[in-house]
Amino acid sequence: QSALPQPASVSGSPGQSITISCTGTNSDVGGYNYVSWYQQHPGKAPKLLIYDVTNRPSGVSNRFSGSKSGNTASLTISGLQAEDEADYYCSSYTTGIYVVFGEGTKLTVL
Amino acid sequence: QLQLQESGPGLVKASETLSLTCIVSGGSISSSRYYWGWIRQPPGKGLEWIGSIYYGGSTYYNPSLRSRVTMSVDTSKNQFSLDLSSVTASDTAVYYCARQERATVITTGTGRLNWFDPWGQGTLVTVSS
């Protein structure tokens, strides 16, 4: 199975909000609430931002939020900060394949 | 605080087997709540799940790599390992190990592979010709 489609890049100015989409099917994103999001800064390991579609791990800013509608999951970052500039990946459980990641989205803070 | 650390050679010859170990500290690998996974990232590209293992030894592999992947767990040493055979230049990547939540399906008790946290720092493995 190919990676879940995500926009290759998004951008926003400090203080603005942006949303990154992750499009799947009813065999993955749409069929299960096992969607997670990761933030990766250059040269660093990914960091868990959102799990089970909407939940934030302890220590993750409430500026990060997750949602899902049908087969599309979304990550919203509000009040953009320079430190949010990074790559973002979604991931989902998927029938038969078990785990699939998104293609990744590069966020630029203007 | 749980920590994971990958170890293994940074250079592997084409057609040989890539072998990595992930040492878990600050917690037990023998937890019913978690799987233990391997993920890789080729230079400049996205993340790819390789496979996951349960402390009891059950394994789950990415179908695209299944024929070349073997994972094992050593609970006495609190570590798990990855072998990837017949490597080519396309296997050059940063390899991460991570703890993975086992989401339990209430009605059946079966587990599903869920989110990864925490991750190791990653180790670059280059396949040379």
JSON list of C-alpha atoms in Angstrom, two decimals:
[
{"chain": "A", "resi": 1, "resn": "GLN", "atom": "CA", "xyz": [0.00, 0.00, 0.00]},
{"chain": "A", "resi": 2, "resn": "SER", "atom": "CA", "xyz": [1.29, 3.46, -0.87]},
{"chain": "A", "resi": 3, "resn": "ALA", "atom": "CA", "xyz": [1.74, 6.22, 1.65]},
{"chain": "A", "resi": 4, "resn": "LEU", "atom": "CA", "xyz": [-1.33, 8.23, 2.61]},
{"chain": "A", "resi": 5, "resn": "PRO", "atom": "CA", "xyz": [-1.55, 11.41, 0.52]},
{"chain": "A", "resi": 6, "resn": "GLN", "atom": "CA", "xyz": [-0.69, 14.67, 2.29]},
{"chain": "A", "resi": 7, "resn": "PRO", "atom": "CA", "xyz": [0.03, 18.09, 0.80]},
{"chain": "A", "resi": 8, "resn": "ALA", "atom": "CA", "xyz": [3.74, 18.34, 0.08]},
{"chain": "A", "resi": 9, "resn": "SER", "atom": "CA", "xyz": [3.97, 21.75, 1.69]},
{"chain": "A", "resi": 10, "resn": "VAL", "atom": "CA", "xyz": [1.95, 24.32, 3.60]},
{"chain": "A", "resi": 11, "resn": "SER", "atom": "CA", "xyz": [2.90, 27.72, 4.92]},
{"chain": "A", "resi": 12, "resn": "GLY", "atom": "CA", "xyz": [1.60, 30.36, 7.25]},
{"chain": "A", "resi": 13, "resn": "SER", "atom": "CA", "xyz": [2.61, 33.48, 9.11]},
{"chain": "A", "resi": 14, "resn": "PRO", "atom": "CA", "xyz": [3.21, 33.62, 12.85]},
{"chain": "A", "resi": 15, "resn": "GLY", "atom": "CA", "xyz": [-0.05, 33.69, 14.74]},
{"chain": "A", "resi": 16, "resn": "GLN", "atom": "CA", "xyz": [-2.07, 32.18, 11.92]},
{"chain": "A", "resi": 17, "resn": "SER", "atom": "CA", "xyz": [-3.64, 28.74, 11.79]},
{"chain": "A", "resi": 18, "resn": "ILE", "atom": "CA", "xyz": [-2.93, 26.03, 9.25]},
{"chain": "A", "resi": 19, "resn": "THR", "atom": "CA", "xyz": [-4.44, 22.63, 8.56]},
{"chain": "A", "resi": 20, "resn": "ILE", "atom": "CA", "xyz": [-2.72, 19.57, 7.09]},
{"chain": "A", "resi": 21, "resn": "SER", "atom": "CA", "xyz": [-4.87, 16.86, 5.57]},
{"chain": "A", "resi": 22, "resn": "CYS", "atom": "CA", "xyz": [-4.24, 13.12, 5.39]},
{"chain": "A", "resi": 23, "resn": "THR", "atom": "CA", "xyz": [-6.43, 11.27, 2.93]},
{"chain": "A", "resi": 24, "resn": "GLY", "atom": "CA", "xyz": [-7.12, 7.58, 3.26]},
{"chain": "A", "resi": 25, "resn": "THR", "atom": "CA", "xyz": [-9.82, 5.02, 2.63]},
{"chain": "A", "resi": 26, "resn": "ASN", "atom": "CA", "xyz": [-12.33, 3.12, 4.70]},
{"chain": "A", "resi": 27, "resn": "SER", "atom": "CA", "xyz": [-9.63, 0.46, 5.16]},
{"chain": "A", "resi": 28, "resn": "ASP", "atom": "CA", "xyz": [-7.44, 2.81, 7.14]},
{"chain": "A", "resi": 29, "resn": "VAL", "atom": "CA", "xyz": [-8.24, 6.41, 8.17]},
{"chain": "A", "resi": 30, "resn": "GLY", "atom": "CA", "xyz": [-11.97, 6.08, 7.63]},
{"chain": "A", "resi": 31, "resn": "GLY", "atom": "CA", "xyz": [-12.31, 2.65, 9.16]},
{"chain": "A", "resi": 32, "resn": "TYR", "atom": "CA", "xyz": [-10.49, 3.08, 12.45]},
{"chain": "A", "resi": 33, "resn": "ASN", "atom": "CA", "xyz": [-9.78, 5.73, 15.06]},
{"chain": "A", "resi": 34, "resn": "TYR", "atom": "CA", "xyz": [-6.11, 4.79, 15.09]},
{"chain": "A", "resi": 35, "resn": "VAL", "atom": "CA", "xyz": [-4.76, 7.92, 13.41]},
{"chain": "A", "resi": 36, "resn": "SER", "atom": "CA", "xyz": [-1.67, 9.61, 14.79]},
{"chain": "A", "resi": 37, "resn": "TRP", "atom": "CA", "xyz": [0.41, 12.63, 13.83]},
{"chain": "A", "resi": 38, "resn": "TYR", "atom": "CA", "xyz": [4.15, 13.21, 14.18]},
{"chain": "A", "resi": 39, "resn": "GLN", "atom": "CA", "xyz": [6.37, 16.28, 14.04]},
{"chain": "A", "resi": 40, "resn": "GLN", "atom": "CA", "xyz": [9.92, 15.94, 12.76]},
{"chain": "A", "resi": 41, "resn": "HIS", "atom": "CA", "xyz": [12.54, 18.65, 12.87]},
{"chain": "A", "resi": 42, "resn": "PRO", "atom": "CA", "xyz": [15.58, 18.30, 10.57]},
{"chain": "A", "resi": 43, "resn": "GLY", "atom": "CA", "xyz": [18.00, 15.67, 11.79]},
{"chain": "A", "resi": 44, "resn": "LYS", "atom": "CA", "xyz": [15.73, 14.64, 14.64]},
{"chain": "A", "resi": 45, "resn": "ALA", "atom": "CA", "xyz": [13.52, 11.68, 15.37]},
{"chain": "A", "resi": 46, "resn": "PRO", "atom": "CA", "xyz": [9.77, 12.10, 14.89]},
{"chain": "A", "resi": 47, "resn": "LYS", "atom": "CA", "xyz": [7.75, 13.19, 17.92]},
{"chain": "A", "resi": 48, "resn": "LEU", "atom": "CA", "xyz": [4.20, 12.06, 18.64]},
{"chain": "A", "resi": 49, "resn": "LEU", "atom": "CA", "xyz": [1.78, 15.02, 18.50]},
{"chain": "A", "resi": 50, "resn": "ILE", "atom": "CA", "xyz": [-1.68, 13.46, 18.27]},
{"chain": "A", "resi": 51, "resn": "TYR", "atom": "CA", "xyz": [-2.93, 9.92, 18.83]},
{"chain": "A", "resi": 52, "resn": "ASP", "atom": "CA", "xyz": [-6.28, 8.22, 18.33]},
{"chain": "A", "resi": 53, "resn": "VAL", "atom": "CA", "xyz": [-7.36, 11.04, 15.99]},
{"chain": "A", "resi": 54, "resn": "THR", "atom": "CA", "xyz": [-7.85, 13.76, 18.59]},
{"chain": "A", "resi": 55, "resn": "ASN", "atom": "CA", "xyz": [-5.76, 13.08, 21.71]},
{"chain": "A", "resi": 56, "resn": "ARG", "atom": "CA", "xyz": [-2.64, 14.99, 22.71]},
{"chain": "A", "resi": 57, "resn": "PRO", "atom": "CA", "xyz": [0.12, 13.33, 24.75]},
{"chain": "A", "resi": 58, "resn": "SER", "atom": "CA", "xyz": [1.16, 15.04, 27.93]},
{"chain": "A", "resi": 59, "resn": "GLY", "atom": "CA", "xyz": [3.47, 17.95, 27.19]},
{"chain": "A", "resi": 60, "resn": "VAL", "atom": "CA", "xyz": [2.20, 18.68, 23.68]},
{"chain": "A", "resi": 61, "resn": "SER", "atom": "CA", "xyz": [0.88, 22.20, 23.23]},
{"chain": "A", "resi": 62, "resn": "ASN", "atom": "CA", "xyz": [-2.88, 22.64, 22.92]},
{"chain": "A", "resi": 63, "resn": "ARG", "atom": "CA", "xyz": [-2.15, 24.64, 19.76]},
{"chain": "A", "resi": 64, "resn": "PHE", "atom": "CA", "xyz": [-2.06, 21.24, 18.05]},
{"chain": "A", "resi": 65, "resn": "SER", "atom": "CA", "xyz": [-5.37, 19.52, 17.41]},
{"chain": "A", "resi": 66, "resn": "GLY", "atom": "CA", "xyz": [-6.56, 16.58, 15.35]},
{"chain": "A", "resi": 67, "resn": "SER", "atom": "CA", "xyz": [-9.84, 15.65, 13.72]},
{"chain": "A", "resi": 68, "resn": "LYS", "atom": "CA", "xyz": [-11.33, 13.28, 11.19]},
{"chain": "A", "resi": 69, "resn": "SER", "atom": "CA", "xyz": [-14.16, 13.45, 8.71]},
{"chain": "A", "resi": 70, "resn": "GLY", "atom": "CA", "xyz": [-14.89, 10.38, 6.64]},
{"chain": "A", "resi": 71, "resn": "ASN", "atom": "CA", "xyz": [-11.65, 9.12, 5.11]},
{"chain": "A", "resi": 72, "resn": "THR", "atom": "CA", "xyz": [-9.69, 12.31, 5.77]},
{"chain": "A", "resi": 73, "resn": "ALA", "atom": "CA", "xyz": [-7.82, 13.15, 8.96]},
{"chain": "A", "resi": 74, "resn": "SER", "atom": "CA", "xyz": [-6.58, 16.64, 9.68]},
{"chain": "A", "resi": 75, "resn": "LEU", "atom": "CA", "xyz": [-3.98, 18.28, 11.89]},
{"chain": "A", "resi": 76, "resn": "THR", "atom": "CA", "xyz": [-4.56, 21.92, 12.79]},
{"chain": "A", "resi": 77, "resn": "ILE", "atom": "CA", "xyz": [-1.88, 24.14, 14.27]},
{"chain": "A", "resi": 78, "resn": "SER", "atom": "CA", "xyz": [-3.15, 27.40, 15.70]},
{"chain": "A", "resi": 79, "resn": "GLY", "atom": "CA", "xyz": [-1.11, 30.43, 16.71]},
{"chain": "A", "resi": 80, "resn": "LEU", "atom": "CA", "xyz": [1.78, 29.43, 14.45]},
{"chain": "A", "resi": 81, "resn": "GLN", "atom": "CA", "xyz": [5.23, 29.88, 15.92]},
{"chain": "A", "resi": 82, "resn": "ALA", "atom": "CA", "xyz": [8.64, 29.78, 14.27]},
{"chain": "A", "resi": 83, "resn": "GLU", "atom": "CA", "xyz": [9.44, 26.58, 16.16]},
{"chain": "A", "resi": 84, "resn": "ASP", "atom": "CA", "xyz": [6.55, 24.82, 14.41]},
{"chain": "A", "resi": 85, "resn": "GLU", "atom": "CA", "xyz": [8.50, 24.81, 11.16]},
{"chain": "A", "resi": 86, "resn": "ALA", "atom": "CA", "xyz": [9.07, 21.10, 10.58]},
{"chain": "A", "resi": 87, "resn": "ASP", "atom": "CA", "xyz": [7.84, 18.07, 8.65]},
{"chain": "A", "resi": 88, "resn": "TYR", "atom": "CA", "xyz": [4.55, 16.51, 9.71]},
{"chain": "A", "resi": 89, "resn": "TYR", "atom": "CA", "xyz": [3.44, 12.92, 9.11]},
{"chain": "A", "resi": 90, "resn": "CYS", "atom": "CA", "xyz": [0.15, 11.19, 9.70]},
{"chain": "A", "resi": 91, "resn": "SER", "atom": "CA", "xyz": [-0.11, 7.47, 10.35]},
{"chain": "A", "resi": 92, "resn": "SER", "atom": "CA", "xyz": [-2.99, 5.03, 10.48]},
{"chain": "A", "resi": 93, "resn": "TYR", "atom": "CA", "xyz": [-3.73, 1.42, 11.26]},
{"chain": "A", "resi": 94, "resn": "THR", "atom": "CA", "xyz": [-4.77, -0.27, 8.07]},
{"chain": "A", "resi": 95, "resn": "THR", "atom": "CA", "xyz": [-6.48, -3.57, 7.41]},
{"chain": "A", "resi": 96, "resn": "GLY", "atom": "CA", "xyz": [-4.01, -6.22, 6.37]},
{"chain": "A", "resi": 97, "resn": "ILE", "atom": "CA", "xyz": [-0.98, -3.95, 6.13]},
{"chain": "A", "resi": 98, "resn": "TYR", "atom": "CA", "xyz": [-1.16, -2.89, 9.78]},
{"chain": "A", "resi": 99, "resn": "VAL", "atom": "CA", "xyz": [0.60, 0.49, 9.66]},
{"chain": "A", "resi": 100, "resn": "VAL", "atom": "CA", "xyz": [0.88, 3.13, 6.95]},
{"chain": "A", "resi": 101, "resn": "PHE", "atom": "CA", "xyz": [2.44, 6.58, 7.16]},
{"chain": "A", "resi": 102, "resn": "GLY", "atom": "CA", "xyz": [1.48, 9.67, 5.22]},
{"chain": "A", "resi": 103, "resn": "GLU", "atom": "CA", "xyz": [3.71, 11.15, 2.55]},
{"chain": "A", "resi": 104, "resn": "GLY", "atom": "CA", "xyz": [4.70, 14.00, 4.84]},
{"chain": "A", "resi": 105, "resn": "THR", "atom": "CA", "xyz": [4.08, 17.76, 4.75]},
{"chain": "A", "resi": 106, "resn": "LYS", "atom": "CA", "xyz": [6.72, 20.44, 5.08]},
{"chain": "A", "resi": 107, "resn": "LEU", "atom": "CA", "xyz": [5.46, 23.40, 7.11]},
{"chain": "A", "resi": 108, "resn": "THR", "atom": "CA", "xyz": [7.10, 26.75, 6.49]},
{"chain": "A", "resi": 109, "resn": "VAL", "atom": "CA", "xyz": [6.51, 29.61, 8.90]},
{"chain": "A", "resi": 110, "resn": "LEU", "atom": "CA", "xyz": [6.85, 32.79, 6.87]},
{"chain": "B", "resi": 1, "resn": "GLN", "atom": "CA", "xyz": [11.50, 7.69, 31.43]},
{"chain": "B", "resi": 2, "resn": "LEU", "atom": "CA", "xyz": [11.64, 5.14, 28.67]},
{"chain": "B", "resi": 3, "resn": "GLN", "atom": "CA", "xyz": [14.52, 5.44, 26.22]},
{"chain": "B", "resi": 4, "resn": "LEU", "atom": "CA", "xyz": [15.41, 3.49, 23.10]},
{"chain": "B", "resi": 5, "resn": "GLN", "atom": "CA", "xyz": [18.79, 3.30, 21.44]},
{"chain": "B", "resi": 6, "resn": "GLU", "atom": "CA", "xyz": [19.57, 1.74, 18.08]},
{"chain": "B", "resi": 7, "resn": "SER", "atom": "CA", "xyz": [22.91, 0.03, 17.55]},
{"chain": "B", "resi": 8, "resn": "GLY", "atom": "CA", "xyz": [24.57, -1.68, 14.62]},
{"chain": "B", "resi": 9, "resn": "PRO", "atom": "CA", "xyz": [26.92, -1.14, 11.70]},
{"chain": "B", "resi": 10, "resn": "GLY", "atom": "CA", "xyz": [26.57, 2.06, 9.73]},
{"chain": "B", "resi": 11, "resn": "LEU", "atom": "CA", "xyz": [27.80, 0.49, 6.52]},
{"chain": "B", "resi": 12, "resn": "VAL", "atom": "CA", "xyz": [26.55, -2.72, 4.94]},
{"chain": "B", "resi": 13, "resn": "LYS", "atom": "CA", "xyz": [27.57, -4.23, 1.60]},
{"chain": "B", "resi": 14, "resn": "ALA", "atom": "CA", "xyz": [24.97, -4.83, -1.05]},
{"chain": "B", "resi": 15, "resn": "SER", "atom": "CA", "xyz": [23.42, -8.33, -1.01]},
{"chain": "B", "resi": 16, "resn": "GLU", "atom": "CA", "xyz": [24.36, -8.81, 2.66]},
{"chain": "B", "resi": 17, "resn": "THR", "atom": "CA", "xyz": [22.16, -8.65, 5.75]},
{"chain": "B", "resi": 18, "resn": "LEU", "atom": "CA", "xyz": [21.55, -5.47, 7.71]},
{"chain": "B", "resi": 19, "resn": "SER", "atom": "CA", "xyz": [21.33, -6.19, 11.45]},
{"chain": "B", "resi": 20, "resn": "LEU", "atom": "CA", "xyz": [20.25, -3.68, 14.08]},
{"chain": "B", "resi": 21, "resn": "THR", "atom": "CA", "xyz": [19.43, -3.92, 17.77]},
{"chain": "B", "resi": 22, "resn": "CYS", "atom": "CA", "xyz": [17.29, -1.59, 19.85]},
{"chain": "B", "resi": 23, "resn": "ILE", "atom": "CA", "xyz": [18.13, -1.43, 23.54]},
{"chain": "B", "resi": 24, "resn": "VAL", "atom": "CA", "xyz": [15.26, -0.38, 25.79]},
{"chain": "B", "resi": 25, "resn": "SER", "atom": "CA", "xyz": [15.99, 1.32, 29.09]},
{"chain": "B", "resi": 26, "resn": "GLY", "atom": "CA", "xyz": [13.82, 2.88, 31.77]},
{"chain": "B", "resi": 27, "resn": "GLY", "atom": "CA", "xyz": [11.04, 0.33, 31.34]},
{"chain": "B", "resi": 28, "resn": "SER", "atom": "CA", "xyz": [10.34, -3.29, 30.59]},
{"chain": "B", "resi": 29, "resn": "ILE", "atom": "CA", "xyz": [9.99, -4.65, 27.08]},
{"chain": "B", "resi": 30, "resn": "SER", "atom": "CA", "xyz": [7.71, -7.33, 28.55]},
{"chain": "B", "resi": 31, "resn": "SER", "atom": "CA", "xyz": [4.62, -5.16, 28.72]},
{"chain": "B", "resi": 32, "resn": "SER", "atom": "CA", "xyz": [1.27, -6.34, 27.44]},
{"chain": "B", "resi": 33, "resn": "ARG", "atom": "CA", "xyz": [0.41, -2.78, 26.46]},
{"chain": "B", "resi": 34, "resn": "TYR", "atom": "CA", "xyz": [3.00, -2.35, 23.74]},
{"chain": "B", "resi": 35, "resn": "TYR", "atom": "CA", "xyz": [4.59, -3.64, 20.58]},
{"chain": "B", "resi": 36, "resn": "TRP", "atom": "CA", "xyz": [8.11, -2.66, 19.54]},
{"chain": "B", "resi": 37, "resn": "GLY", "atom": "CA", "xyz": [8.63, -1.35, 16.05]},
{"chain": "B", "resi": 38, "resn": "TRP", "atom": "CA", "xyz": [11.13, -0.46, 13.38]},
{"chain": "B", "resi": 39, "resn": "ILE", "atom": "CA", "xyz": [10.64, 2.46, 11.00]},
{"chain": "B", "resi": 40, "resn": "ARG", "atom": "CA", "xyz": [13.03, 3.76, 8.36]},
{"chain": "B", "resi": 41, "resn": "GLN", "atom": "CA", "xyz": [13.50, 6.99, 6.44]},
{"chain": "B", "resi": 42, "resn": "PRO", "atom": "CA", "xyz": [15.61, 7.19, 3.26]},
{"chain": "B", "resi": 43, "resn": "PRO", "atom": "CA", "xyz": [17.56, 10.44, 2.95]},
{"chain": "B", "resi": 44, "resn": "GLY", "atom": "CA", "xyz": [15.20, 13.28, 2.07]},
{"chain": "B", "resi": 45, "resn": "LYS", "atom": "CA", "xyz": [12.15, 11.01, 2.00]},
{"chain": "B", "resi": 46, "resn": "GLY", "atom": "CA", "xyz": [9.25, 9.99, 4.21]},
{"chain": "B", "resi": 47, "resn": "LEU", "atom": "CA", "xyz": [8.74, 7.42, 6.92]},
{"chain": "B", "resi": 48, "resn": "GLU", "atom": "CA", "xyz": [8.20, 3.73, 6.16]},
{"chain": "B", "resi": 49, "resn": "TRP", "atom": "CA", "xyz": [7.05, 1.18, 8.71]},
{"chain": "B", "resi": 50, "resn": "ILE", "atom": "CA", "xyz": [9.18, -1.97, 8.57]},
{"chain": "B", "resi": 51, "resn": "GLY", "atom": "CA", "xyz": [7.59, -4.15, 11.19]},
{"chain": "B", "resi": 52, "resn": "SER", "atom": "CA", "xyz": [6.68, -4.64, 14.83]},
{"chain": "B", "resi": 53, "resn": "ILE", "atom": "CA", "xyz": [7.11, -7.36, 17.44]},
{"chain": "B", "resi": 54, "resn": "TYR", "atom": "CA", "xyz": [5.34, -8.26, 20.67]},
{"chain": "B", "resi": 55, "resn": "TYR", "atom": "CA", "xyz": [7.34, -9.36, 23.72]},
{"chain": "B", "resi": 56, "resn": "GLY", "atom": "CA", "xyz": [5.90, -12.84, 23.32]},
{"chain": "B", "resi": 57, "resn": "GLY", "atom": "CA", "xyz": [7.48, -13.05, 19.87]},
{"chain": "B", "resi": 58, "resn": "SER", "atom": "CA", "xyz": [4.52, -12.37, 17.54]},
{"chain": "B", "resi": 59, "resn": "THR", "atom": "CA", "xyz": [5.66, -10.40, 14.52]},
{"chain": "B", "resi": 60, "resn": "TYR", "atom": "CA", "xyz": [3.95, -8.10, 12.03]},
{"chain": "B", "resi": 61, "resn": "TYR", "atom": "CA", "xyz": [5.77, -7.06, 8.88]},
{"chain": "B", "resi": 62, "resn": "ASN", "atom": "CA", "xyz": [5.20, -4.59, 6.08]},
{"chain": "B", "resi": 63, "resn": "PRO", "atom": "CA", "xyz": [4.12, -6.78, 3.16]},
{"chain": "B", "resi": 64, "resn": "SER", "atom": "CA", "xyz": [6.51, -4.95, 0.85]},
{"chain": "B", "resi": 65, "resn": "LEU", "atom": "CA", "xyz": [9.46, -6.07, 2.99]},
{"chain": "B", "resi": 66, "resn": "ARG", "atom": "CA", "xyz": [8.14, -9.29, 4.49]},
{"chain": "B", "resi": 67, "resn": "SER", "atom": "CA", "xyz": [10.27, -11.63, 2.39]},
{"chain": "B", "resi": 68, "resn": "ARG", "atom": "CA", "xyz": [13.48, -10.00, 3.66]},
{"chain": "B", "resi": 69, "resn": "VAL", "atom": "CA", "xyz": [12.64, -9.02, 7.26]},
{"chain": "B", "resi": 70, "resn": "THR", "atom": "CA", "xyz": [13.13, -10.96, 10.46]},
{"chain": "B", "resi": 71, "resn": "MET", "atom": "CA", "xyz": [12.52, -9.43, 13.88]},
{"chain": "B", "resi": 72, "resn": "SER", "atom": "CA", "xyz": [13.30, -10.99, 17.24]},
{"chain": "B", "resi": 73, "resn": "VAL", "atom": "CA", "xyz": [13.03, -10.02, 20.90]},
{"chain": "B", "resi": 74, "resn": "ASP", "atom": "CA", "xyz": [15.26, -10.83, 23.87]},
{"chain": "B", "resi": 75, "resn": "THR", "atom": "CA", "xyz": [13.35, -10.09, 27.05]},
{"chain": "B", "resi": 76, "resn": "SER", "atom": "CA", "xyz": [16.30, -11.04, 29.27]},
{"chain": "B", "resi": 77, "resn": "LYS", "atom": "CA", "xyz": [18.34, -8.24, 27.69]},
{"chain": "B", "resi": 78, "resn": "ASN", "atom": "CA", "xyz": [15.37, -5.87, 27.24]},
{"chain": "B", "resi": 79, "resn": "GLN", "atom": "CA", "xyz": [16.10, -5.47, 23.56]},
{"chain": "B", "resi": 80, "resn": "PHE", "atom": "CA", "xyz": [14.75, -6.34, 20.14]},
{"chain": "B", "resi": 81, "resn": "SER", "atom": "CA", "xyz": [16.40, -6.74, 16.79]},
{"chain": "B", "resi": 82, "resn": "LEU", "atom": "CA", "xyz": [15.94, -6.35, 13.06]},
{"chain": "B", "resi": 83, "resn": "ASP", "atom": "CA", "xyz": [17.51, -8.33, 10.24]},
{"chain": "B", "resi": 84, "resn": "LEU", "atom": "CA", "xyz": [16.99, -7.17, 6.65]},
{"chain": "B", "resi": 85, "resn": "SER", "atom": "CA", "xyz": [18.49, -9.51, 4.09]},
{"chain": "B", "resi": 86, "resn": "SER", "atom": "CA", "xyz": [19.70, -9.01, 0.52]},
{"chain": "B", "resi": 87, "resn": "VAL", "atom": "CA", "xyz": [20.05, -5.26, 0.91]},
{"chain": "B", "resi": 88, "resn": "THR", "atom": "CA", "xyz": [20.44, -2.87, -2.00]},
{"chain": "B", "resi": 89, "resn": "ALA", "atom": "CA", "xyz": [21.17, 0.83, -2.26]},
{"chain": "B", "resi": 90, "resn": "SER", "atom": "CA", "xyz": [17.45, 1.53, -1.81]},
{"chain": "B", "resi": 91, "resn": "ASP", "atom": "CA", "xyz": [17.71, 0.23, 1.76]},
{"chain": "B", "resi": 92, "resn": "THR", "atom": "CA", "xyz": [20.00, 3.13, 2.67]},
{"chain": "B", "resi": 93, "resn": "ALA", "atom": "CA", "xyz": [18.09, 5.03, 5.34]},
{"chain": "B", "resi": 94, "resn": "VAL", "atom": "CA", "xyz": [17.94, 6.23, 8.91]},
{"chain": "B", "resi": 95, "resn": "TYR", "atom": "CA", "xyz": [16.50, 3.36, 10.91]},
{"chain": "B", "resi": 96, "resn": "TYR", "atom": "CA", "xyz": [14.43, 4.16, 14.00]},
{"chain": "B", "resi": 97, "resn": "CYS", "atom": "CA", "xyz": [13.14, 1.89, 16.71]},
{"chain": "B", "resi": 98, "resn": "ALA", "atom": "CA", "xyz": [10.10, 2.91, 18.73]},
{"chain": "B", "resi": 99, "resn": "ARG", "atom": "CA", "xyz": [7.61, 1.68, 21.27]},
{"chain": "B", "resi": 100, "resn": "GLN", "atom": "CA", "xyz": [4.18, 1.13, 19.74]},
{"chain": "B", "resi": 101, "resn": "GLU", "atom": "CA", "xyz": [0.87, 1.08, 21.55]},
{"chain": "B", "resi": 102, "resn": "ARG", "atom": "CA", "xyz": [-1.14, -2.12, 21.38]},
{"chain": "B", "resi": 103, "resn": "ALA", "atom": "CA", "xyz": [-4.71, -0.93, 21.02]},
{"chain": "B", "resi": 104, "resn": "THR", "atom": "CA", "xyz": [-7.00, -3.64, 22.38]},
{"chain": "B", "resi": 105, "resn": "VAL", "atom": "CA", "xyz": [-10.26, -4.33, 20.58]},
{"chain": "B", "resi": 106, "resn": "ILE", "atom": "CA", "xyz": [-12.70, -4.61, 23.48]},
{"chain": "B", "resi": 107, "resn": "THR", "atom": "CA", "xyz": [-15.07, -7.07, 21.86]},
{"chain": "B", "resi": 108, "resn": "THR", "atom": "CA", "xyz": [-12.40, -9.55, 20.78]},
{"chain": "B", "resi": 109, "resn": "GLY", "atom": "CA", "xyz": [-9.35, -8.81, 22.92]},
{"chain": "B", "resi": 110, "resn": "THR", "atom": "CA", "xyz": [-7.15, -8.70, 19.86]},
{"chain": "B", "resi": 111, "resn": "GLY", "atom": "CA", "xyz": [-4.48, -6.04, 19.52]},
{"chain": "B", "resi": 112, "resn": "ARG", "atom": "CA", "xyz": [-3.98, -3.48, 16.81]},
{"chain": "B", "resi": 113, "resn": "LEU", "atom": "CA", "xyz": [-0.79, -1.61, 16.02]},
{"chain": "B", "resi": 114, "resn": "ASN", "atom": "CA", "xyz": [-1.22, 2.02, 16.95]},
{"chain": "B", "resi": 115, "resn": "TRP", "atom": "CA", "xyz": [0.92, 5.08, 17.65]},
{"chain": "B", "resi": 116, "resn": "PHE", "atom": "CA", "xyz": [4.70, 5.18, 18.15]},
{"chain": "B", "resi": 117, "resn": "ASP", "atom": "CA", "xyz": [6.19, 6.88, 21.22]},
{"chain": "B", "resi": 118, "resn": "PRO", "atom": "CA", "xyz": [8.95, 7.32, 22.18]},
{"chain": "B", "resi": 119, "resn": "TRP", "atom": "CA", "xyz": [11.39, 6.92, 19.31]},
{"chain": "B", "resi": 120, "resn": "GLY", "atom": "CA", "xyz": [15.10, 6.21, 19.35]},
{"chain": "B", "resi": 121, "resn": "GLN", "atom": "CA", "xyz": [17.41, 8.84, 17.93]},
{"chain": "B", "resi": 122, "resn": "GLY", "atom": "CA", "xyz": [17.87, 6.84, 14.73]},
{"chain": "B", "resi": 123, "resn": "THR", "atom": "CA", "xyz": [20.92, 5.35, 13.06]},
{"chain": "B", "resi": 124, "resn": "LEU", "atom": "CA", "xyz": [22.00, 5.89, 9.47]},
{"chain": "B", "resi": 125, "resn": "VAL", "atom": "CA", "xyz": [22.73, 2.70, 7.58]},
{"chain": "B", "resi": 126, "resn": "THR", "atom": "CA", "xyz": [24.39, 3.06, 4.19]},
{"chain": "B", "resi": 127, "resn": "VAL", "atom": "CA", "xyz": [24.44, 0.20, 1.71]},
{"chain": "B", "resi": 128, "resn": "SER", "atom": "CA", "xyz": [27.58, 0.20, -0.38]},
{"chain": "B", "resi": 129, "resn": "SER", "atom": "CA", "xyz": [28.20, -1.55, -3.64]}
]
